[in-house]
Short mmCIF file of C-alpha atoms in Angstrom, two decimals:
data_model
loop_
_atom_site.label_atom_id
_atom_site.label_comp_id
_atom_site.label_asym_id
_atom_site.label_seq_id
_atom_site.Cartn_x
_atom_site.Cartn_y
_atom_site.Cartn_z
CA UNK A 30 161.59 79.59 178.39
CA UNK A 31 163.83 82.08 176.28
CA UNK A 32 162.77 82.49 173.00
CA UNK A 33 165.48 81.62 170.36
CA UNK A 34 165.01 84.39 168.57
CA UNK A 35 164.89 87.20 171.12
CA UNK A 36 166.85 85.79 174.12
CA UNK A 37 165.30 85.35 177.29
CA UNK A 38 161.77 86.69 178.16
CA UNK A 39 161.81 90.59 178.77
CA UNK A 40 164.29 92.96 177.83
CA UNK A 41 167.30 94.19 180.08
CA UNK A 42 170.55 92.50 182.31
CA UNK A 43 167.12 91.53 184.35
CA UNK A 44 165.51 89.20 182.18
CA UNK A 45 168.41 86.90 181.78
CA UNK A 46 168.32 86.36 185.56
CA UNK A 47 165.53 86.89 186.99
CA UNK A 48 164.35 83.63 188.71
CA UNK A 49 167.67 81.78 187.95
CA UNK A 50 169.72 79.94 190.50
CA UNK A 51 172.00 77.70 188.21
CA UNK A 52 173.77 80.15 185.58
CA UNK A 53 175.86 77.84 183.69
CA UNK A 54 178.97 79.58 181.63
CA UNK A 55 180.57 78.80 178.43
CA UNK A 56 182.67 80.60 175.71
CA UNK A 57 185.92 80.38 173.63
CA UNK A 58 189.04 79.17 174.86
CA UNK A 59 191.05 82.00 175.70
CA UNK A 60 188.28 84.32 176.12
CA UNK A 61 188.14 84.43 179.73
CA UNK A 62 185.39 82.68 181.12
CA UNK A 63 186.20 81.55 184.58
CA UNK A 64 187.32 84.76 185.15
CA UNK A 65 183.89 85.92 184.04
CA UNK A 66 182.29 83.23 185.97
CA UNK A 67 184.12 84.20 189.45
CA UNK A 68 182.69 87.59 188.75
CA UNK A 69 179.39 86.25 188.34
CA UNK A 70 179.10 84.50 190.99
CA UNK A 71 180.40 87.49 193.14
CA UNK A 72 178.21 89.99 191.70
CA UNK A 73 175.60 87.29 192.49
CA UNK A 74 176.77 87.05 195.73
CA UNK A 75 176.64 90.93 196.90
CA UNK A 76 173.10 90.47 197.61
CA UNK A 77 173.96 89.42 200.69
CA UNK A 78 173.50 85.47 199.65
CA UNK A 79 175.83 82.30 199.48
CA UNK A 80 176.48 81.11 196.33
CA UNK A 81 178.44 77.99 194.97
CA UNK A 82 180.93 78.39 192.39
CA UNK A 83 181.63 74.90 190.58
CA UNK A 84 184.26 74.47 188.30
CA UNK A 85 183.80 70.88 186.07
CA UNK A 86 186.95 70.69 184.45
CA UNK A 87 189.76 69.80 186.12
CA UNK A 88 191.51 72.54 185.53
CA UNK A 89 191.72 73.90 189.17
CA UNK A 90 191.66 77.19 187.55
CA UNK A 91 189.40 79.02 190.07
CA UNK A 92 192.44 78.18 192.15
CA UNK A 93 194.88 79.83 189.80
CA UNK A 94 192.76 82.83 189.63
CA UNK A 95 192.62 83.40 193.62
CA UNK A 96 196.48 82.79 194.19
CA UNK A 97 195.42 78.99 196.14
CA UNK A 98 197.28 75.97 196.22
CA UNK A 99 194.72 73.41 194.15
CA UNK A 100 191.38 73.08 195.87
CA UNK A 101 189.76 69.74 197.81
CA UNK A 102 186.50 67.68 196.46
CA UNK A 103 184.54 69.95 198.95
CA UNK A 104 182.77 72.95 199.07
CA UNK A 105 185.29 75.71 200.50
CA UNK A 106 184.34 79.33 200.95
CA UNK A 107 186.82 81.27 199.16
CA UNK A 108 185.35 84.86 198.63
CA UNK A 109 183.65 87.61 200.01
CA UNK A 110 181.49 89.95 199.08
CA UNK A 111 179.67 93.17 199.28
CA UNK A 112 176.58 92.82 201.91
CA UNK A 113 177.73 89.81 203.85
CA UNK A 114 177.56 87.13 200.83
CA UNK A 115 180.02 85.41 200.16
CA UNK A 116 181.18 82.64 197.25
CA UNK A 117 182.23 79.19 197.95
CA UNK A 118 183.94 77.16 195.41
CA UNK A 119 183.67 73.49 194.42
CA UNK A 120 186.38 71.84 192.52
CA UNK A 121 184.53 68.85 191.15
CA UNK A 122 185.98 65.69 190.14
CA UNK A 123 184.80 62.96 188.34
CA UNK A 124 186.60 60.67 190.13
CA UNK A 125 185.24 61.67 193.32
CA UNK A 126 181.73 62.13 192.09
CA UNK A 127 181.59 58.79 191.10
CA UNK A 128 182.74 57.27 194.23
CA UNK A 129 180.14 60.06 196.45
CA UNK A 130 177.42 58.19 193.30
CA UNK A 131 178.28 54.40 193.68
CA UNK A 132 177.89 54.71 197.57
CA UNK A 133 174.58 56.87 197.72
CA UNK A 134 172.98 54.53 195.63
CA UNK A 135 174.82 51.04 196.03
CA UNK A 136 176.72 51.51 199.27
CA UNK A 137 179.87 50.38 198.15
CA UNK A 138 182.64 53.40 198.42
CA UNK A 139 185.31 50.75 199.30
CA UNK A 140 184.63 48.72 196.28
CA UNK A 141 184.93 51.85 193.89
CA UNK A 142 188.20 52.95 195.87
CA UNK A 143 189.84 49.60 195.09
CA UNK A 144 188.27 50.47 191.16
CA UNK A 145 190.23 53.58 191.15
CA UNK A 146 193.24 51.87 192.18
CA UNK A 147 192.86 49.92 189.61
CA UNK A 148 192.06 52.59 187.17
CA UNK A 149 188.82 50.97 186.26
CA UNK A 150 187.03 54.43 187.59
CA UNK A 151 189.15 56.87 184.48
CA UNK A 152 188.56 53.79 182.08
CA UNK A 153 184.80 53.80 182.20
CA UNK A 154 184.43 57.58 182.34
CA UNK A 155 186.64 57.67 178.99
CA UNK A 156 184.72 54.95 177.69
CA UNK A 157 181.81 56.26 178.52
CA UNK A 158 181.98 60.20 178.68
CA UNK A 159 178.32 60.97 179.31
CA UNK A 160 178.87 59.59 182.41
CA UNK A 161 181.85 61.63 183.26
CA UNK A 162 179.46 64.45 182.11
CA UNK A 163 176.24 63.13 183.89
CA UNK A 164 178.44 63.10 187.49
CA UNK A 165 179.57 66.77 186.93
CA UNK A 166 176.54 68.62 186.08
CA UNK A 167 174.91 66.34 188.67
CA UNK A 168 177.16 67.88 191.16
CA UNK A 169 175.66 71.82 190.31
CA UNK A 170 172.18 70.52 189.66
CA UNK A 171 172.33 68.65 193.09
CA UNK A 172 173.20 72.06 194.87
CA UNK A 173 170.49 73.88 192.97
CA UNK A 174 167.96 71.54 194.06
CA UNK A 175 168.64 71.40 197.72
CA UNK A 176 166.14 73.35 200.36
CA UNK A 177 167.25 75.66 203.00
CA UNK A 178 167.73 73.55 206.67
CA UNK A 179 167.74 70.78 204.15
CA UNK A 180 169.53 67.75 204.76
CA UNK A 181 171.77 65.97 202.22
CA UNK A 182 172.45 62.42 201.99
CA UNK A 183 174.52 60.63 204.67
CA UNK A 184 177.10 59.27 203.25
CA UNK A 185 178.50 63.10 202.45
CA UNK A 186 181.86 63.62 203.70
CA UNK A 187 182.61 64.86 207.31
CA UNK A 188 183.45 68.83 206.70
CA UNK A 189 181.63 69.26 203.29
CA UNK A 190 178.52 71.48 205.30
CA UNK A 191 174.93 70.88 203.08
CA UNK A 192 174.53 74.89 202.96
CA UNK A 193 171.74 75.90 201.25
CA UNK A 194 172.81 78.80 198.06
CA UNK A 195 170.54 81.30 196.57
CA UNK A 196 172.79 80.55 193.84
CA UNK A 197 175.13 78.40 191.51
CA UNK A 198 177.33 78.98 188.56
CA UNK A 199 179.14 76.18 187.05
CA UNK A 200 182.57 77.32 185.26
CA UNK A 201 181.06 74.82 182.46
CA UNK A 202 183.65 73.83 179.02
CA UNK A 203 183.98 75.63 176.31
CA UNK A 204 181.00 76.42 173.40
CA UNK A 205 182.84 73.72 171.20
CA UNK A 206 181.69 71.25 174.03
CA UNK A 207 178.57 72.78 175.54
CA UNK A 208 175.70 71.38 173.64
CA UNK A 209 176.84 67.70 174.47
CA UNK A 210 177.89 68.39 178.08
CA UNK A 211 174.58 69.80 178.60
CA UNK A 212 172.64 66.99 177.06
CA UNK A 213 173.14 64.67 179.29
CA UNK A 214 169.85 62.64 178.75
CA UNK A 215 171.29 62.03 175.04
CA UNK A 216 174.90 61.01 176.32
CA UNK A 217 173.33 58.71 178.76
CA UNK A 218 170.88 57.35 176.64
CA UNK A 219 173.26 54.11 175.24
CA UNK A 220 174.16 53.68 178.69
CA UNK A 221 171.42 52.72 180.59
CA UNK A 222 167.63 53.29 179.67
CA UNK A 223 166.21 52.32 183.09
CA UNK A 224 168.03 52.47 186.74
CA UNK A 225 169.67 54.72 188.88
CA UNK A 226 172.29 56.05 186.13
CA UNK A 227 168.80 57.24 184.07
CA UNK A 228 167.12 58.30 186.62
CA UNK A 229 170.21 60.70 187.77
CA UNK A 230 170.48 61.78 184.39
CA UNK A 231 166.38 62.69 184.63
CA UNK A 232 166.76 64.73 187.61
CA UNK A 233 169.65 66.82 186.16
CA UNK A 234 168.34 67.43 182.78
CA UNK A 235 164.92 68.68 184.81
CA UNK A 236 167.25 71.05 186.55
CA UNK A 237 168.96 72.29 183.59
CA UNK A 238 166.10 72.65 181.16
CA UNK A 239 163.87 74.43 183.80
CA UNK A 240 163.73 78.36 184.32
CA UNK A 241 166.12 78.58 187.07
CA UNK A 242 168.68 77.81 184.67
CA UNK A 243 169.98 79.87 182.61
CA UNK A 244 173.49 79.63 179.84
CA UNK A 245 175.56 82.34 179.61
CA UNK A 246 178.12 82.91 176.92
CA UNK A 247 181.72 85.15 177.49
CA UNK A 248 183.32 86.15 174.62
CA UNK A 249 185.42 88.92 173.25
CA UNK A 250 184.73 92.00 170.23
CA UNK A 251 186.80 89.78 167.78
CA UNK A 252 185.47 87.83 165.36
CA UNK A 253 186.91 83.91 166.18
CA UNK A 254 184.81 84.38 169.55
CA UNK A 255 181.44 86.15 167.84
CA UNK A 256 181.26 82.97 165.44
CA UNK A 257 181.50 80.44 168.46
CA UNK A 258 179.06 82.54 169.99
CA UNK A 259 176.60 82.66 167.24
CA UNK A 260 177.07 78.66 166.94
CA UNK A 261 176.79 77.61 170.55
CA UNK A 262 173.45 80.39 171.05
CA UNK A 263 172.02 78.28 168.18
CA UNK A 264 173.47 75.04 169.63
CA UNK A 265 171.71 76.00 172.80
CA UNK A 266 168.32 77.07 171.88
CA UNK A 267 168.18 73.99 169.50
CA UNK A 268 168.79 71.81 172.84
CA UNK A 269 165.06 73.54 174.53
CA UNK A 270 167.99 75.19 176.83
CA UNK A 271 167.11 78.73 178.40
CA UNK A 272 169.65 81.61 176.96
CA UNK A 273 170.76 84.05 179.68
CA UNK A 274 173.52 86.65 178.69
CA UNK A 275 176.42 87.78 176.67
CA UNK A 276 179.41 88.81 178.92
CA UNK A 277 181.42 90.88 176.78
CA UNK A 278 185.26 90.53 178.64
CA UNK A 279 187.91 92.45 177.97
CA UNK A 280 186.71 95.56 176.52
CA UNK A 281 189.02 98.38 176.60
CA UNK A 282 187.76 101.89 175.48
CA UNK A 283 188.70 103.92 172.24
CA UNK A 284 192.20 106.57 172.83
CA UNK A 285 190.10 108.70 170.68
CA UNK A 286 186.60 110.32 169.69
CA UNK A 287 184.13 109.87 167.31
CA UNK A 288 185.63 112.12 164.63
CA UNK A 289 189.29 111.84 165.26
CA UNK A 290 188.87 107.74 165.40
CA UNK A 291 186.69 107.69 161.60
CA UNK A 292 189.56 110.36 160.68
CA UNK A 293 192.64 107.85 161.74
CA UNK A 294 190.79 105.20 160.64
CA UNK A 295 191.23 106.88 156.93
CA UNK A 296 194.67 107.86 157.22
CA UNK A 297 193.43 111.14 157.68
CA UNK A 298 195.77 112.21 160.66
CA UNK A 299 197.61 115.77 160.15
CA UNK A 300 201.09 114.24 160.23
CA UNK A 301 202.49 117.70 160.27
CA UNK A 302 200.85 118.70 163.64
CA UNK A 303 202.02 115.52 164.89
CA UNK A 304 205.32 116.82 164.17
CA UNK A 305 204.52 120.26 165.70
CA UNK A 306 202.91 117.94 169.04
CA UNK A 307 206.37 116.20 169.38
CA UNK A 308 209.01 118.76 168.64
CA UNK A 309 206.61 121.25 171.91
CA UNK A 310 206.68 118.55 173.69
CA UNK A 311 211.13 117.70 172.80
CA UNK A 312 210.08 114.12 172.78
CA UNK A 313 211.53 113.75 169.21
CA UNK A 314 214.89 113.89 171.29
CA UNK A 315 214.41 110.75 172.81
CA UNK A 316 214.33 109.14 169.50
CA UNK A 317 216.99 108.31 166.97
CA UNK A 318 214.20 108.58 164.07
CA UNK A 319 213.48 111.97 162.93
CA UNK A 320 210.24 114.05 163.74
CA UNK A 321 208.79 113.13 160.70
CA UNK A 322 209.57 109.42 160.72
CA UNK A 323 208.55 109.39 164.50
CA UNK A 324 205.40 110.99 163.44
CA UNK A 325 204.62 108.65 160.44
CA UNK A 326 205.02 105.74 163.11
CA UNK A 327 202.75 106.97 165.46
CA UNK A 328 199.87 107.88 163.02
CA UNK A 329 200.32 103.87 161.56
CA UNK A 330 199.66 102.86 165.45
CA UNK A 331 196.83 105.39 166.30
CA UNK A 332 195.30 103.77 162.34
CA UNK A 333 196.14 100.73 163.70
CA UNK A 334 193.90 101.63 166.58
CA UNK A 335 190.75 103.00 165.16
CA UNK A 336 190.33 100.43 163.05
CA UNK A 337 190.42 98.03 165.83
CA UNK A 338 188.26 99.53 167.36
CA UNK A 339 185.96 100.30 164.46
CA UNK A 340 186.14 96.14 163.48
CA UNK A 341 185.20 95.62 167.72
CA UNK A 342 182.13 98.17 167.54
CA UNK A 343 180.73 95.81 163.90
CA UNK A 344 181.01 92.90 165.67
CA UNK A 345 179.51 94.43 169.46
CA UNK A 346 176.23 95.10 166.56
CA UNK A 347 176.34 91.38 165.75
CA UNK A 348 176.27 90.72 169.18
CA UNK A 349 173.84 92.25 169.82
CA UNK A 350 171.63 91.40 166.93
CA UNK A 351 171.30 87.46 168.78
CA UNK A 352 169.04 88.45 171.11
CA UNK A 353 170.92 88.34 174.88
CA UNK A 354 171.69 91.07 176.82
CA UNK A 355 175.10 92.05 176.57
CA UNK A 356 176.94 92.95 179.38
CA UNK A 357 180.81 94.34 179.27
CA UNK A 358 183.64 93.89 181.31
CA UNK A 359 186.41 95.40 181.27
CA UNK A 360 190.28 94.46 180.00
CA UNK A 361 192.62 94.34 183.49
CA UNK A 362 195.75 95.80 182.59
CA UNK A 363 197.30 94.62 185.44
CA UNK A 364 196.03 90.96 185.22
CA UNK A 365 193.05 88.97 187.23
CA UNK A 366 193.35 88.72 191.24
CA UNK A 367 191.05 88.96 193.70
CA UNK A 368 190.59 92.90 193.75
CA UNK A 369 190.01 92.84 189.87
CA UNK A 370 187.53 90.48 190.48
CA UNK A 371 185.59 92.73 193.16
CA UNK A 372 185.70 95.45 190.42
CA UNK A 373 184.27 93.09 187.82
CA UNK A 374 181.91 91.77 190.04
CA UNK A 375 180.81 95.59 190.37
CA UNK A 376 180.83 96.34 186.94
CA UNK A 377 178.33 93.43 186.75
CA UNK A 378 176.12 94.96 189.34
CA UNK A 379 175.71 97.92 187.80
CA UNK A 380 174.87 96.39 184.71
CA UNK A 381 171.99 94.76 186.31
CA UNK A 382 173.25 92.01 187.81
CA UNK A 383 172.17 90.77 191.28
CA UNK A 384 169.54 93.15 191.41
#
């Protein structure tokens, strides 16, 4: 088990995934984590394996991300990668997981069709949302557990094939949420002590506390993120839960070096060879300001700049002072699609990943 004080066992990209099939990610709002998590599971995937990318949400935003029209309660091969692997994605649904759970273990799909027309089905998951969050961990934790040539339960629907993955990442919610969603044993607990509802909720905590789990966190070099980061780590490792990595998205590299970034970080800049730069190059000309103005505007943007960067590279040493591996990925400038995502996924790769 990871050690909450130094991350997982070992040291290295490795460690935080060596032995893991369910990688479970979480991080800010706005910080890019499915993104992150479709590269995972790609990266993941250029072994040469099949792995299951589940998104728990409801957000169909694995869907967004890979230009589709919103994706089916099925597992649907959507990607391919590197090596012959390829990524299949599972929009899960509480809805439907509860209808696959009340006819696996009672037999009665009809009945629970005529409770979601009802709307009895979104009343007692909002009532009762450790069961909404019992059904969709259930969902990744079933996949983990199954064996290859396996067979799954019969009742499965016609299409949805029982492959076999050397892998799973679930698209979990955000950090705010994590600890709870995770800890489903607690959230079930007023529920039902005894019966199939417990017993589900056994066999996915036993899943998610074991060592082929592991819980990754994205966030960003700002400081918003960091904190979240920080909390849900020690949210995490309070919960017996095995750490995995940091994925550090959207990192974009300093205009400048060492010396001339600490130098326009002090308003140190030579304005006048600025001045000198843009009258050479006639670019004052394109300007209604003056050289000297123009100049004066550009050394407040290139400050601007360095000390961005210099805030990013005190919290990157915060980072890393929590133990996990961090790994980086980098800002798209031209936005996420499937081709940014290969990139990312090899970014990953060469950061250890899948190795």
């Amino acid at each position: 088990m990871s050690d909450p004080e130094r991350g997982p066992r070992g040291s290295g990209p490795e460690a935080a995934f060596a032995g893991a099939r369910l990688h479970i990610v979480t991080g800010k709002g706005g910080t890019g984590k499915t993104t992150a998590a479709a590269a995972l599971a790609l990266s993941l995937a250029s072994r040469g394996g099949r792995v299951l990318l589940v998104e728990v949400e409801g957000r169909q935003g694995v869907a967004a991300l890979l230009g589709s029209a919103a994706l089916p309660y099925e597992e649907r091969e959507m990607l391919r990668a590197a090596n012959g692997g390829s990524v299949h994605v599972l929009a899960a649904d509480a809805e439907a997981a509860l209808l696959e759970y009340l006819e696996m273990f009672y037999g009665i799909r009809r009945a629970g069709q005529a409770l979601t027309r009802l709307g009895a089905v979104d009343f007692a998951t909002t009532i009762a949302p450790g069961l909404r969050d019992v059904l969709l961990t259930g969902k990744a934790t079933e996949a983990v557990r199954r064996r290859a040539g396996g067979r799954r339960h019969s009742s499965d629907a016609p299409g949805n094939t029982p492959f076999h993955y050397d892998g799973v990442v679930m698209d979990a919610p955000p950090t705010g949420r994590i600890g709870q969603f995770l800890n489903v044993n607690s959230e079930v607990a007023g529920l039902a002590r005894v019966g199939p509802v417990r017993n589900h909720a056994d066999r996915v905590m036993e899943v998610i506390r074991s060592e082929r789990t592991r819980v990754h966190f994205v966030t960003l070099l700002e400081e918003m993120p960091a904190q979240e980061t920080r909390d849900g780590i020690d949210e995490i490792s309070g919960l017996g839960l095995n750490l995995g990595a940091i994925l550090v998205n959207m990192v974009a590299p300093p205009l400048l070096g060492g010396a001339d970034l600490a130098a326009a970080a002090n308003g140190e800049l030579d304005t006048a060879e600025l001045v000198r730069g843009l009258k050479a190059a006639r670019l004052e000309t394109a300007s209604a300001e003056t050289p000297e103005a123009l100049a004066a505007d550009l050394a407040g943007q290139v400050r601007a700049h360095a000390l961005r960067h210099l805030l990013q590279e005190r919290v990157r040493g915060e980072l890393e002072g929590l133990g996990p591996p961090l790994l980086e990925l980098p800002l798209l400038e031209g936005g996420a699609d499937r081709a940014a995502l290969a990139g990312l996924a090899r970014r990953l790769s060469e950061q250890g990943v899948g190795r």
